[in-house]
PDB file of C-alpha atoms in Angstrom:
ATOM      1  CA  UNK A   1      30.351  42.941  63.797  1.00  0.00           C
ATOM      2  CA  UNK A   2      30.891  46.428  62.345  1.00  0.00           C
ATOM      3  CA  UNK A   3      34.475  45.529  61.393  1.00  0.00           C
ATOM      4  CA  UNK A   4      33.354  42.300  59.722  1.00  0.00           C
ATOM      5  CA  UNK A   5      30.698  44.141  57.740  1.00  0.00           C
ATOM      6  CA  UNK A   6      33.146  46.818  56.596  1.00  0.00           C
ATOM      7  CA  UNK A   7      35.629  44.095  55.627  1.00  0.00           C
ATOM      8  CA  UNK A   8      32.956  42.388  53.485  1.00  0.00           C
ATOM      9  CA  UNK A   9      32.110  45.699  51.842  1.00  0.00           C
ATOM     10  CA  UNK A  10      35.781  46.325  51.004  1.00  0.00           C
ATOM     11  CA  UNK A  11      36.128  42.793  49.607  1.00  0.00           C
ATOM     12  CA  UNK A  12      33.037  43.170  47.440  1.00  0.00           C
ATOM     13  CA  UNK A  13      34.223  46.553  46.177  1.00  0.00           C
ATOM     14  CA  UNK A  14      37.649  45.142  45.372  1.00  0.00           C
ATOM     15  CA  UNK A  15      36.066  42.224  43.469  1.00  0.00           C
ATOM     16  CA  UNK A  16      33.872  44.505  41.351  1.00  0.00           C
ATOM     17  CA  UNK A  17      36.674  46.866  40.345  1.00  0.00           C
ATOM     18  CA  UNK A  18      37.352  47.113  36.654  1.00  0.00           C
ATOM     19  CA  UNK A  19      40.445  47.896  34.733  1.00  0.00           C
ATOM     20  CA  UNK A  20      41.076  51.446  33.674  1.00  0.00           C
ATOM     21  CA  UNK A  21      40.377  52.079  30.023  1.00  0.00           C
ATOM     22  CA  UNK A  22      43.386  52.083  27.809  1.00  0.00           C
ATOM     23  CA  UNK A  23      44.378  55.329  26.158  1.00  0.00           C
ATOM     24  CA  UNK A  24      46.306  55.838  22.983  1.00  0.00           C
ATOM     25  CA  UNK A  25      49.252  58.253  22.431  1.00  0.00           C
ATOM     26  CA  UNK A  26      46.943  61.250  21.945  1.00  0.00           C
ATOM     27  CA  UNK A  27      45.271  60.618  25.288  1.00  0.00           C
ATOM     28  CA  UNK A  28      41.925  59.561  23.899  1.00  0.00           C
ATOM     29  CA  UNK A  29      40.114  56.516  25.220  1.00  0.00           C
ATOM     30  CA  UNK A  30      40.692  53.389  23.183  1.00  0.00           C
ATOM     31  CA  UNK A  31      37.704  51.526  21.749  1.00  0.00           C
ATOM     32  CA  UNK A  32      36.626  47.912  22.327  1.00  0.00           C
ATOM     33  CA  UNK A  33      37.713  47.849  25.961  1.00  0.00           C
ATOM     34  CA  UNK A  34      36.628  44.804  27.955  1.00  0.00           C
ATOM     35  CA  UNK A  35      35.474  45.177  31.558  1.00  0.00           C
ATOM     36  CA  UNK A  36      35.038  42.115  33.723  1.00  0.00           C
ATOM     37  CA  UNK A  37      35.165  41.424  37.471  1.00  0.00           C
ATOM     38  CA  UNK A  38      38.531  40.720  39.033  1.00  0.00           C
ATOM     39  CA  UNK A  39      37.415  37.262  40.152  1.00  0.00           C
ATOM     40  CA  UNK A  40      36.383  36.178  36.624  1.00  0.00           C
ATOM     41  CA  UNK A  41      39.003  33.965  34.981  1.00  0.00           C
ATOM     42  CA  UNK A  42      40.575  35.030  31.722  1.00  0.00           C
ATOM     43  CA  UNK A  43      39.382  31.999  29.742  1.00  0.00           C
ATOM     44  CA  UNK A  44      36.465  29.612  30.230  1.00  0.00           C
ATOM     45  CA  UNK A  45      36.906  25.886  29.554  1.00  0.00           C
ATOM     46  CA  UNK A  46      35.412  24.898  26.208  1.00  0.00           C
ATOM     47  CA  UNK A  47      32.784  22.195  26.343  1.00  0.00           C
ATOM     48  CA  UNK A  48      33.306  19.298  23.974  1.00  0.00           C
ATOM     49  CA  UNK A  49      31.252  19.456  20.819  1.00  0.00           C
ATOM     50  CA  UNK A  50      29.560  16.111  21.575  1.00  0.00           C
ATOM     51  CA  UNK A  51      27.832  17.561  24.621  1.00  0.00           C
ATOM     52  CA  UNK A  52      26.715  20.609  22.671  1.00  0.00           C
ATOM     53  CA  UNK A  53      25.451  18.371  19.861  1.00  0.00           C
ATOM     54  CA  UNK A  54      23.575  16.056  22.197  1.00  0.00           C
ATOM     55  CA  UNK A  55      22.128  18.911  24.241  1.00  0.00           C
ATOM     56  CA  UNK A  56      20.773  20.489  21.056  1.00  0.00           C
ATOM     57  CA  UNK A  57      19.529  17.331  19.342  1.00  0.00           C
ATOM     58  CA  UNK A  58      18.086  15.423  22.282  1.00  0.00           C
ATOM     59  CA  UNK A  59      14.974  16.757  24.048  1.00  0.00           C
ATOM     60  CA  UNK A  60      14.805  16.914  27.834  1.00  0.00           C
ATOM     61  CA  UNK A  61      13.609  13.915  29.779  1.00  0.00           C
ATOM     62  CA  UNK A  62      10.308  15.592  30.589  1.00  0.00           C
ATOM     63  CA  UNK A  63       9.516  15.947  26.886  1.00  0.00           C
ATOM     64  CA  UNK A  64      10.723  12.393  26.217  1.00  0.00           C
ATOM     65  CA  UNK A  65       8.241  11.120  28.807  1.00  0.00           C
ATOM     66  CA  UNK A  66       5.318  12.993  27.242  1.00  0.00           C
ATOM     67  CA  UNK A  67       4.375  10.148  24.817  1.00  0.00           C
ATOM     68  CA  UNK A  68       4.432   7.686  27.707  1.00  0.00           C
ATOM     69  CA  UNK A  69       2.156   9.888  29.778  1.00  0.00           C
ATOM     70  CA  UNK A  70      -0.187  10.402  26.827  1.00  0.00           C
ATOM     71  CA  UNK A  71      -0.324   6.653  26.181  1.00  0.00           C
ATOM     72  CA  UNK A  72      -1.007   6.045  29.856  1.00  0.00           C
ATOM     73  CA  UNK A  73      -3.838   8.566  29.756  1.00  0.00           C
ATOM     74  CA  UNK A  74      -5.332   6.796  26.749  1.00  0.00           C
ATOM     75  CA  UNK A  75      -5.148   3.296  28.201  1.00  0.00           C
ATOM     76  CA  UNK A  76      -6.693   4.357  31.498  1.00  0.00           C
ATOM     77  CA  UNK A  77     -10.108   4.150  29.858  1.00  0.00           C
ATOM     78  CA  UNK A  78      -9.365   0.719  28.349  1.00  0.00           C
ATOM     79  CA  UNK A  79      -7.401  -1.265  30.930  1.00  0.00           C
ATOM     80  CA  UNK A  80      -8.636  -1.940  34.452  1.00  0.00           C
ATOM     81  CA  UNK A  81      -7.360   0.138  37.323  1.00  0.00           C
ATOM     82  CA  UNK A  82      -5.214  -2.732  38.634  1.00  0.00           C
ATOM     83  CA  UNK A  83      -3.316  -2.969  35.331  1.00  0.00           C
ATOM     84  CA  UNK A  84      -2.802   0.805  35.224  1.00  0.00           C
ATOM     85  CA  UNK A  85      -1.508   0.768  38.802  1.00  0.00           C
ATOM     86  CA  UNK A  86       0.840  -2.109  37.966  1.00  0.00           C
ATOM     87  CA  UNK A  87       2.234  -0.139  34.994  1.00  0.00           C
ATOM     88  CA  UNK A  88       2.738   2.964  37.106  1.00  0.00           C
ATOM     89  CA  UNK A  89       4.478   1.082  39.915  1.00  0.00           C
ATOM     90  CA  UNK A  90       6.695  -1.227  37.832  1.00  0.00           C
ATOM     91  CA  UNK A  91       7.389   0.798  34.689  1.00  0.00           C
ATOM     92  CA  UNK A  92       6.947   4.519  35.378  1.00  0.00           C
ATOM     93  CA  UNK A  93       8.108   4.780  38.978  1.00  0.00           C
ATOM     94  CA  UNK A  94      11.639   6.300  39.180  1.00  0.00           C
ATOM     95  CA  UNK A  95      12.626   3.605  41.701  1.00  0.00           C
ATOM     96  CA  UNK A  96      11.433   0.730  39.484  1.00  0.00           C
ATOM     97  CA  UNK A  97      13.903  -1.650  37.773  1.00  0.00           C
ATOM     98  CA  UNK A  98      12.691  -0.530  34.346  1.00  0.00           C
ATOM     99  CA  UNK A  99      13.617   3.079  35.050  1.00  0.00           C
ATOM    100  CA  UNK A 100      16.989   1.966  36.446  1.00  0.00           C
ATOM    101  CA  UNK A 101      17.677   0.027  33.250  1.00  0.00           C
ATOM    102  CA  UNK A 102      16.581   3.062  31.244  1.00  0.00           C
ATOM    103  CA  UNK A 103      18.986   5.322  33.119  1.00  0.00           C
ATOM    104  CA  UNK A 104      21.834   2.840  32.690  1.00  0.00           C
ATOM    105  CA  UNK A 105      21.102   2.518  28.971  1.00  0.00           C
ATOM    106  CA  UNK A 106      20.934   6.286  28.483  1.00  0.00           C
ATOM    107  CA  UNK A 107      24.215   6.728  30.370  1.00  0.00           C
ATOM    108  CA  UNK A 108      25.854   4.045  28.248  1.00  0.00           C
ATOM    109  CA  UNK A 109      24.589   5.708  25.073  1.00  0.00           C
ATOM    110  CA  UNK A 110      25.938   9.073  26.193  1.00  0.00           C
ATOM    111  CA  UNK A 111      29.318   7.504  26.979  1.00  0.00           C
ATOM    112  CA  UNK A 112      29.429   5.736  23.611  1.00  0.00           C
ATOM    113  CA  UNK A 113      28.496   8.954  21.833  1.00  0.00           C
ATOM    114  CA  UNK A 114      31.168  10.906  23.693  1.00  0.00           C
ATOM    115  CA  UNK A 115      33.816   8.318  22.781  1.00  0.00           C
ATOM    116  CA  UNK A 116      32.770   7.957  19.139  1.00  0.00           C
ATOM    117  CA  UNK A 117      32.171  11.615  18.330  1.00  0.00           C
ATOM    118  CA  UNK A 118      35.874  12.640  18.116  1.00  0.00           C
ATOM    119  CA  UNK A 119      36.297  10.003  15.405  1.00  0.00           C
ATOM    120  CA  UNK A 120      33.076  10.832  13.575  1.00  0.00           C
ATOM    121  CA  UNK A 121      33.391  14.632  13.754  1.00  0.00           C
ATOM    122  CA  UNK A 122      36.176  14.916  11.092  1.00  0.00           C
ATOM    123  CA  UNK A 123      34.213  12.689   8.739  1.00  0.00           C
ATOM    124  CA  UNK A 124      31.098  14.802   9.237  1.00  0.00           C
ATOM    125  CA  UNK A 125      33.094  17.971   8.602  1.00  0.00           C
ATOM    126  CA  UNK A 126      34.589  16.528   5.408  1.00  0.00           C
ATOM    127  CA  UNK A 127      31.174  15.372   4.205  1.00  0.00           C
ATOM    128  CA  UNK A 128      29.602  18.775   4.825  1.00  0.00           C
ATOM    129  CA  UNK A 129      32.509  20.500   3.080  1.00  0.00           C
ATOM    130  CA  UNK A 130      32.195  18.187   0.070  1.00  0.00           C
ATOM    131  CA  UNK A 131      28.452  18.763  -0.107  1.00  0.00           C
ATOM    132  CA  UNK A 132      28.905  22.525   0.118  1.00  0.00           C
ATOM    133  CA  UNK A 133      31.389  22.387  -2.780  1.00  0.00           C
ATOM    134  CA  UNK A 134      28.993  20.356  -4.969  1.00  0.00           C
ATOM    135  CA  UNK A 135      25.374  21.551  -4.611  1.00  0.00           C
ATOM    136  CA  UNK A 136      24.265  19.326  -7.496  1.00  0.00           C
ATOM    137  CA  UNK A 137      24.980  16.260  -5.396  1.00  0.00           C
ATOM    138  CA  UNK A 138      22.916  17.747  -2.578  1.00  0.00           C
ATOM    139  CA  UNK A 139      19.972  18.294  -4.921  1.00  0.00           C
ATOM    140  CA  UNK A 140      20.285  14.760  -6.333  1.00  0.00           C
ATOM    141  CA  UNK A 141      20.532  13.246  -2.849  1.00  0.00           C
ATOM    142  CA  UNK A 142      17.524  15.261  -1.665  1.00  0.00           C
ATOM    143  CA  UNK A 143      15.544  14.116  -4.707  1.00  0.00           C
ATOM    144  CA  UNK A 144      16.462  10.480  -4.054  1.00  0.00           C
ATOM    145  CA  UNK A 145      15.499  10.826  -0.403  1.00  0.00           C
ATOM    146  CA  UNK A 146      12.130  12.327  -1.360  1.00  0.00           C
ATOM    147  CA  UNK A 147      11.508   9.533  -3.876  1.00  0.00           C
ATOM    148  CA  UNK A 148      12.435   6.903  -1.295  1.00  0.00           C
ATOM    149  CA  UNK A 149      10.166   8.457   1.329  1.00  0.00           C
ATOM    150  CA  UNK A 150       7.261   8.677  -1.127  1.00  0.00           C
ATOM    151  CA  UNK A 151       7.800   5.044  -2.155  1.00  0.00           C
ATOM    152  CA  UNK A 152       7.842   3.898   1.453  1.00  0.00           C
ATOM    153  CA  UNK A 153       4.687   5.888   2.248  1.00  0.00           C
ATOM    154  CA  UNK A 154       2.860   4.477  -0.774  1.00  0.00           C
ATOM    155  CA  UNK A 155       4.014   0.969   0.112  1.00  0.00           C
ATOM    156  CA  UNK A 156       2.765   1.446   3.656  1.00  0.00           C
ATOM    157  CA  UNK A 157      -0.598   2.715   2.360  1.00  0.00           C
ATOM    158  CA  UNK A 158      -0.865  -0.283   0.024  1.00  0.00           C
ATOM    159  CA  UNK A 159      -0.103  -2.725   2.830  1.00  0.00           C
ATOM    160  CA  UNK A 160      -2.635  -1.051   5.106  1.00  0.00           C
ATOM    161  CA  UNK A 161      -5.318  -1.136   2.394  1.00  0.00           C
ATOM    162  CA  UNK A 162      -4.604  -4.792   1.611  1.00  0.00           C
ATOM    163  CA  UNK A 163      -4.764  -5.680   5.298  1.00  0.00           C
ATOM    164  CA  UNK A 164      -8.111  -3.963   5.827  1.00  0.00           C
ATOM    165  CA  UNK A 165      -9.474  -5.396   2.550  1.00  0.00           C
ATOM    166  CA  UNK A 166      -8.577  -8.939   3.565  1.00  0.00           C
ATOM    167  CA  UNK A 167     -10.011  -8.306   7.007  1.00  0.00           C
ATOM    168  CA  UNK A 168     -13.281  -6.994   5.519  1.00  0.00           C
ATOM    169  CA  UNK A 169     -13.574  -9.962   3.123  1.00  0.00           C
ATOM    170  CA  UNK A 170     -13.007 -12.421   5.942  1.00  0.00           C
ATOM    171  CA  UNK A 171     -15.500 -10.606   8.142  1.00  0.00           C
ATOM    172  CA  UNK A 172     -18.145 -10.720   5.385  1.00  0.00           C
ATOM    173  CA  UNK A 173     -17.456 -14.415   4.742  1.00  0.00           C
ATOM    174  CA  UNK A 174     -17.741 -15.383   8.394  1.00  0.00           C
ATOM    175  CA  UNK A 175     -20.831 -13.188   8.760  1.00  0.00           C
ATOM    176  CA  UNK A 176     -22.437 -15.084   5.868  1.00  0.00           C
ATOM    177  CA  UNK A 177     -21.517 -18.417   7.446  1.00  0.00           C
ATOM    178  CA  UNK A 178     -22.951 -17.265  10.778  1.00  0.00           C
ATOM    179  CA  UNK A 179     -26.159 -16.096   9.037  1.00  0.00           C
ATOM    180  CA  UNK A 180     -26.545 -19.469   7.294  1.00  0.00           C
ATOM    181  CA  UNK A 181     -26.019 -21.333  10.554  1.00  0.00           C
ATOM    182  CA  UNK A 182     -28.530 -19.092  12.341  1.00  0.00           C
ATOM    183  CA  UNK A 183     -31.095 -19.638   9.554  1.00  0.00           C
ATOM    184  CA  UNK A 184     -30.545 -23.398   9.691  1.00  0.00           C
ATOM    185  CA  UNK A 185     -30.938 -23.325  13.473  1.00  0.00           C
ATOM    186  CA  UNK A 186     -34.212 -21.389  13.273  1.00  0.00           C
ATOM    187  CA  UNK A 187     -35.900 -23.142  10.300  1.00  0.00           C
ATOM    188  CA  UNK A 188     -34.579 -26.629  10.832  1.00  0.00           C
ATOM    189  CA  UNK A 189     -32.508 -28.930   8.661  1.00  0.00           C
ATOM    190  CA  UNK A 190     -35.244 -29.977   6.191  1.00  0.00           C
ATOM    191  CA  UNK A 191     -36.480 -26.440   5.538  1.00  0.00           C
ATOM    192  CA  UNK A 192     -32.923 -25.195   5.225  1.00  0.00           C
ATOM    193  CA  UNK A 193     -32.088 -27.909   2.656  1.00  0.00           C
ATOM    194  CA  UNK A 194     -35.264 -27.058   0.715  1.00  0.00           C
ATOM    195  CA  UNK A 195     -34.410 -23.379   0.725  1.00  0.00           C
ATOM    196  CA  UNK A 196     -30.851 -24.149  -0.353  1.00  0.00           C
ATOM    197  CA  UNK A 197     -32.119 -26.240  -3.299  1.00  0.00           C
ATOM    198  CA  UNK A 198     -34.499 -23.471  -4.376  1.00  0.00           C
ATOM    199  CA  UNK A 199     -31.790 -20.822  -4.136  1.00  0.00           C
ATOM    200  CA  UNK A 200     -29.284 -22.965  -6.032  1.00  0.00           C
ATOM    201  CA  UNK A 201     -31.832 -23.682  -8.785  1.00  0.00           C
ATOM    202  CA  UNK A 202     -32.537 -19.957  -9.164  1.00  0.00           C
ATOM    203  CA  UNK A 203     -28.842 -19.189  -9.253  1.00  0.00           C
ATOM    204  CA  UNK A 204     -28.295 -21.941 -11.836  1.00  0.00           C
ATOM    205  CA  UNK A 205     -31.151 -20.599 -13.975  1.00  0.00           C
ATOM    206  CA  UNK A 206     -29.762 -17.082 -13.788  1.00  0.00           C
ATOM    207  CA  UNK A 207     -26.295 -18.366 -14.661  1.00  0.00           C
ATOM    208  CA  UNK A 208     -27.680 -20.340 -17.608  1.00  0.00           C
ATOM    209  CA  UNK A 209     -29.497 -17.256 -18.900  1.00  0.00           C
ATOM    210  CA  UNK A 210     -26.353 -15.165 -18.619  1.00  0.00           C
ATOM    211  CA  UNK A 211     -24.334 -17.873 -20.389  1.00  0.00           C
ATOM    212  CA  UNK A 212     -26.896 -18.095 -23.222  1.00  0.00           C
ATOM    213  CA  UNK A 213     -26.843 -14.320 -23.618  1.00  0.00           C
ATOM    214  CA  UNK A 214     -23.060 -14.281 -23.911  1.00  0.00           C
ATOM    215  CA  UNK A 215     -23.137 -17.194 -26.395  1.00  0.00           C
ATOM    216  CA  UNK A 216     -25.689 -15.400 -28.563  1.00  0.00           C
ATOM    217  CA  UNK A 217     -23.675 -12.196 -28.488  1.00  0.00           C
ATOM    218  CA  UNK A 218     -20.553 -14.106 -29.472  1.00  0.00           C
ATOM    219  CA  UNK A 219     -22.324 -15.805 -32.361  1.00  0.00           C
ATOM    220  CA  UNK A 220     -23.710 -12.467 -33.578  1.00  0.00           C
ATOM    221  CA  UNK A 221     -20.261 -10.887 -33.389  1.00  0.00           C
ATOM    222  CA  UNK A 222     -18.748 -13.851 -35.264  1.00  0.00           C
ATOM    223  CA  UNK A 223     -21.371 -13.546 -37.997  1.00  0.00           C
ATOM    224  CA  UNK A 224     -20.657  -9.837 -38.376  1.00  0.00           C
ATOM    225  CA  UNK A 225     -16.937 -10.508 -38.666  1.00  0.00           C
ATOM    226  CA  UNK A 226     -17.556 -13.130 -41.341  1.00  0.00           C
ATOM    227  CA  UNK A 227     -19.738 -10.734 -43.328  1.00  0.00           C
ATOM    228  CA  UNK A 228     -17.052  -8.074 -43.142  1.00  0.00           C
ATOM    229  CA  UNK A 229     -14.400 -10.539 -44.329  1.00  0.00           C
ATOM    230  CA  UNK A 230     -16.586 -11.696 -47.250  1.00  0.00           C
ATOM    231  CA  UNK A 231     -17.237  -8.096 -48.272  1.00  0.00           C
ATOM    232  CA  UNK A 232     -13.506  -7.342 -48.188  1.00  0.00           C
ATOM    233  CA  UNK A 233     -12.762 -10.428 -50.290  1.00  0.00           C
ATOM    234  CA  UNK A 234     -15.375  -9.392 -52.861  1.00  0.00           C
ATOM    235  CA  UNK A 235     -13.875  -5.911 -53.078  1.00  0.00           C
ATOM    236  CA  UNK A 236     -10.399  -7.357 -53.554  1.00  0.00           C
ATOM    237  CA  UNK A 237     -11.675  -9.673 -56.331  1.00  0.00           C
ATOM    238  CA  UNK A 238     -13.390  -6.782 -58.089  1.00  0.00           C
ATOM    239  CA  UNK A 239     -10.244  -4.663 -57.908  1.00  0.00           C
ATOM    240  CA  UNK A 240      -8.189  -7.550 -59.272  1.00  0.00           C
ATOM    241  CA  UNK A 241     -10.668  -8.084 -62.138  1.00  0.00           C
ATOM    242  CA  UNK A 242     -10.631  -4.385 -62.987  1.00  0.00           C
ATOM    243  CA  UNK A 243      -6.831  -4.255 -62.975  1.00  0.00           C
ATOM    244  CA  UNK A 244      -6.649  -7.340 -65.245  1.00  0.00           C
ATOM    245  CA  UNK A 245      -9.259  -5.916 -67.656  1.00  0.00           C
ATOM    246  CA  UNK A 246      -7.423  -2.586 -67.809  1.00  0.00           C
ATOM    247  CA  UNK A 247      -4.146  -4.394 -68.536  1.00  0.00           C
ATOM    248  CA  UNK A 248      -5.680  -6.392 -71.361  1.00  0.00           C
ATOM    249  CA  UNK A 249      -7.211  -3.278 -72.926  1.00  0.00           C
ATOM    250  CA  UNK A 250      -3.959  -1.355 -72.724  1.00  0.00           C
ATOM    251  CA  UNK A 251      -2.071  -4.236 -74.361  1.00  0.00           C
ATOM    252  CA  UNK A 252      -4.621  -4.435 -77.201  1.00  0.00           C
ATOM    253  CA  UNK A 253      -4.467  -0.707 -77.840  1.00  0.00           C
ATOM    254  CA  UNK A 254      -0.667  -0.778 -77.926  1.00  0.00           C
ATOM    255  CA  UNK A 255      -0.739  -3.632 -80.437  1.00  0.00           C
ATOM    256  CA  UNK A 256      -3.214  -1.789 -82.683  1.00  0.00           C
ATOM    257  CA  UNK A 257      -1.124   1.343 -82.650  1.00  0.00           C
ATOM    258  CA  UNK A 258       1.973  -0.688 -83.504  1.00  0.00           C
ATOM    259  CA  UNK A 259       0.248  -2.316 -86.513  1.00  0.00           C
ATOM    260  CA  UNK A 260      -0.903   1.066 -87.869  1.00  0.00           C
ATOM    261  CA  UNK A 261       2.599   2.534 -87.735  1.00  0.00           C
ATOM    262  CA  UNK A 262       3.998  -0.490 -89.518  1.00  0.00           C
TER     263      UNK A 262
END
């Protein structure tokens, strides 16, 4: 046992030995010397760039499952316990067919990415080099992307507002229909018809009053416009008469002056 232990100690010491520092011609120790264990290989295999890219861009599976767990926690208070148990057993269990399909799909995606990346990498490098050489194109592309994103957000907001507006209008309409049916059920058919006639007559009277008011306002506005037009015509006639009178007087004075000179 003592021999075996001493042998292991000698092996460990031999593995941790380092190279002697190099010295130059003057005998001084050279700089930037590298010390590494004897068992360490000289060069490590380089990982393909696709694996580095995917490992940086894709989150771990635990983080990818966080939205699922959060959604499950939210629906626990809505769905019955049997439905939640069914989801956990058939969708979230690692041994379920859904998880097997998910693993197969993720493996296929990784394989496709690894096979496509050597072809796409030169194109990406060329595109980045071209963009770095022309920053104006980068600014223009960023501006277009921002405009497109803003347009999409505004379009989404408009669609959401239109959806909720239509939903509110339909809800109010059906609430009014339900209120009318409830009133007819409580008061009876004859009383409901009588009330409907009274309400319609009041609405018709109010509508007639509003229509008469608008007709009177239109007639008053038309009369004012006619008065303004007549006043403008009178002013134009007076100006024309004054210009004609001034022309006649000037012609008479010119004739008189011509006769005196003759």
